[in-house]
């Protein structure tokens, strides 16, 4: 089937967090929503059909996790990432964020350290702090317009007797890196050496650009598989985050039991009746959607990069290897924190995510979601350009 990602669909008044809650969450209800990580694309037809068919049954009692959920997960991960997983390893979760909290509760004590690599998706840090654990921040190094891992610092942090868990973001939101085999080998070896359990959040792993390749860290070695909880979901790929379904792959029975028991204790495993029909249809029937989506997003990346380079050179795109979340380096504008947020959100009227929300390392950056028709992206960029020109003039006067 041919999908038309250029179609602009009005999402207002659909209880959309991105469009209807932008005032409360970003601070300006008139700003064009280019923040939270869902796309403005219609989701694939087989998913719509599966949800409609379920809706038409007209009874919405408690569901249970059917076997097809596991088969769909196994086939998708094998096909897309070449990793053969077993049905027993798969645990249903109502989202990936709940897994961070549950793992922290199951495998760490109050006061223990959890390693993350900021700037990173903010709920990593929230799940640590909200559970009275301590963030151990293995800050990424930003050099020559690209991010890399500080492995010496990672080893020092993992060696701390209080370090029990690491949450890896691969592909990395917001810096857009798709970690290489060498990176993943080093991370896993360090975690194993110091008994640090690895949670690998691979929610964006279908959205890989420009010939890069996603590697599930747990597929590299059985020893890594036994120390890793790998998190997958069709939610970003097929724009079904609101249906709340994800597949967590846990080959180690001890880790799996700990996760499942903590889920039970928290009474947090009951799914929505629409979650599994959508999940199964997405993974079983919608690869053609993904194959059209990736080039569309790559084209949006190129459009953004060209626009910035030619018209607003003091805002630089950190070239992404994956994800539709663009990390814009505004260091040369000399604006940060509140002033930078005010520029984008109140002056340009473009609702971005503030960079400092991903950790202090992000103070001079903003995150821009380009999971939208190119016309919407162009509109946002024109709004930014108008204000950029005013800002440029004000600089010339000084
Ligand atoms: C890296 C990452 N993990 C997890 C999530 C959300 O997970 P869920 O909606 O499944 O809880 C997001 C959403 O933006 C994300 O970017």
mmCIF file of N, CA, C and O and ligand atoms in Angstrom, residues 37 95-98 100 121 124 169 173 201 203-204 235-236 244 325, ligand 1:
data_model
loop_
_atom_site.group_PDB
_atom_site.id
_atom_site.type_symbol
_atom_site.label_atom_id
_atom_site.label_comp_id
_atom_site.label_asym_id
_atom_site.label_seq_id
_atom_site.Cartn_x
_atom_site.Cartn_y
_atom_site.Cartn_z
ATOM 1 N N UNK A 37 7.213 12.994 21.490
ATOM 2 C CA UNK A 37 7.606 12.040 20.451
ATOM 3 C C UNK A 37 6.453 11.177 19.955
ATOM 4 O O UNK A 37 6.418 9.967 20.179
ATOM 5 N N UNK A 95 4.118 -0.113 28.406
ATOM 6 C CA UNK A 95 4.957 0.982 27.947
ATOM 7 C C UNK A 95 6.368 0.678 28.406
ATOM 8 O O UNK A 95 6.588 -0.220 29.239
ATOM 9 N N UNK A 96 7.304 1.431 27.865
ATOM 10 C CA UNK A 96 8.695 1.186 28.232
ATOM 11 C C UNK A 96 9.082 1.966 29.487
ATOM 12 O O UNK A 96 9.837 1.465 30.322
ATOM 13 N N UNK A 97 8.518 3.151 29.643
ATOM 14 C CA UNK A 97 8.837 3.918 30.861
ATOM 15 C C UNK A 97 8.477 3.122 32.126
ATOM 16 O O UNK A 97 9.274 3.084 33.074
ATOM 17 N N UNK A 98 7.312 2.452 32.173
ATOM 18 C CA UNK A 98 7.023 1.659 33.380
ATOM 19 C C UNK A 98 8.085 0.583 33.663
ATOM 20 O O UNK A 98 8.276 0.197 34.818
ATOM 21 N N UNK A 100 11.368 0.926 33.320
ATOM 22 C CA UNK A 100 12.497 1.514 34.069
ATOM 23 C C UNK A 100 12.170 1.504 35.559
ATOM 24 O O UNK A 100 12.964 1.077 36.396
ATOM 25 N N UNK A 121 16.654 11.157 27.192
ATOM 26 C CA UNK A 121 15.204 11.130 27.413
ATOM 27 C C UNK A 121 14.894 11.279 28.917
ATOM 28 O O UNK A 121 15.307 10.442 29.723
ATOM 29 N N UNK A 124 14.215 8.780 32.052
ATOM 30 C CA UNK A 124 15.278 7.952 32.632
ATOM 31 C C UNK A 124 15.596 8.500 34.027
ATOM 32 O O UNK A 124 15.630 7.774 35.012
ATOM 33 N N UNK A 169 20.191 4.175 25.975
ATOM 34 C CA UNK A 169 19.208 4.602 24.979
ATOM 35 C C UNK A 169 19.816 4.369 23.593
ATOM 36 O O UNK A 169 20.774 5.047 23.204
ATOM 37 N N UNK A 173 17.901 9.071 22.136
ATOM 38 C CA UNK A 173 17.036 10.253 22.155
ATOM 39 C C UNK A 173 17.580 11.163 23.242
ATOM 40 O O UNK A 173 17.613 10.735 24.398
ATOM 41 N N UNK A 201 17.025 0.431 26.026
ATOM 42 C CA UNK A 201 15.785 0.982 25.495
ATOM 43 C C UNK A 201 15.954 1.153 23.980
ATOM 44 O O UNK A 201 16.665 2.047 23.519
ATOM 45 N N UNK A 203 13.401 1.512 21.722
ATOM 46 C CA UNK A 203 12.080 1.899 21.193
ATOM 47 C C UNK A 203 12.175 2.550 19.805
ATOM 48 O O UNK A 203 11.259 2.422 19.001
ATOM 49 N N UNK A 204 13.309 3.229 19.526
ATOM 50 C CA UNK A 204 13.448 3.918 18.231
ATOM 51 C C UNK A 204 14.196 3.075 17.194
ATOM 52 O O UNK A 204 14.604 3.591 16.153
ATOM 53 N N UNK A 235 5.317 1.427 18.971
ATOM 54 C CA UNK A 235 4.625 2.689 19.244
ATOM 55 C C UNK A 235 5.174 3.888 18.475
ATOM 56 O O UNK A 235 4.401 4.696 17.949
ATOM 57 N N UNK A 236 6.521 4.030 18.416
ATOM 58 C CA UNK A 236 7.085 5.182 17.683
ATOM 59 C C UNK A 236 6.976 4.948 16.183
ATOM 60 O O UNK A 236 6.585 5.834 15.427
ATOM 61 N N UNK A 244 -0.526 1.936 24.170
ATOM 62 C CA UNK A 244 0.208 1.378 25.299
ATOM 63 C C UNK A 244 0.483 -0.124 25.197
ATOM 64 O O UNK A 244 -0.114 -0.941 25.901
ATOM 65 N N UNK A 325 13.681 12.711 16.145
ATOM 66 C CA UNK A 325 13.861 13.796 17.118
ATOM 67 C C UNK A 325 15.197 14.482 16.840
ATOM 68 O O UNK A 325 16.255 13.858 16.979
HETATM 69 C C1 LIG B 1 13.843 6.620 24.407
HETATM 70 C C2 LIG B 1 12.392 6.518 24.751
HETATM 71 N N1 LIG B 1 11.967 5.543 25.571
HETATM 72 C C3 LIG B 1 10.663 5.404 25.900
HETATM 73 C C4 LIG B 1 9.713 6.275 25.404
HETATM 74 C C5 LIG B 1 8.270 6.154 25.779
HETATM 75 O O1 LIG B 1 7.945 4.902 26.149
HETATM 76 P P1 LIG B 1 6.448 4.435 26.464
HETATM 77 O O2 LIG B 1 5.516 5.408 25.818
HETATM 78 O O3 LIG B 1 6.404 3.088 25.873
HETATM 79 O O4 LIG B 1 6.347 4.415 27.946
HETATM 80 C C6 LIG B 1 10.118 7.317 24.559
HETATM 81 C C7 LIG B 1 9.146 8.288 24.074
HETATM 82 O O5 LIG B 1 9.455 9.333 23.620
HETATM 83 C C8 LIG B 1 11.481 7.414 24.214
HETATM 84 O O6 LIG B 1 11.903 8.385 23.398
#
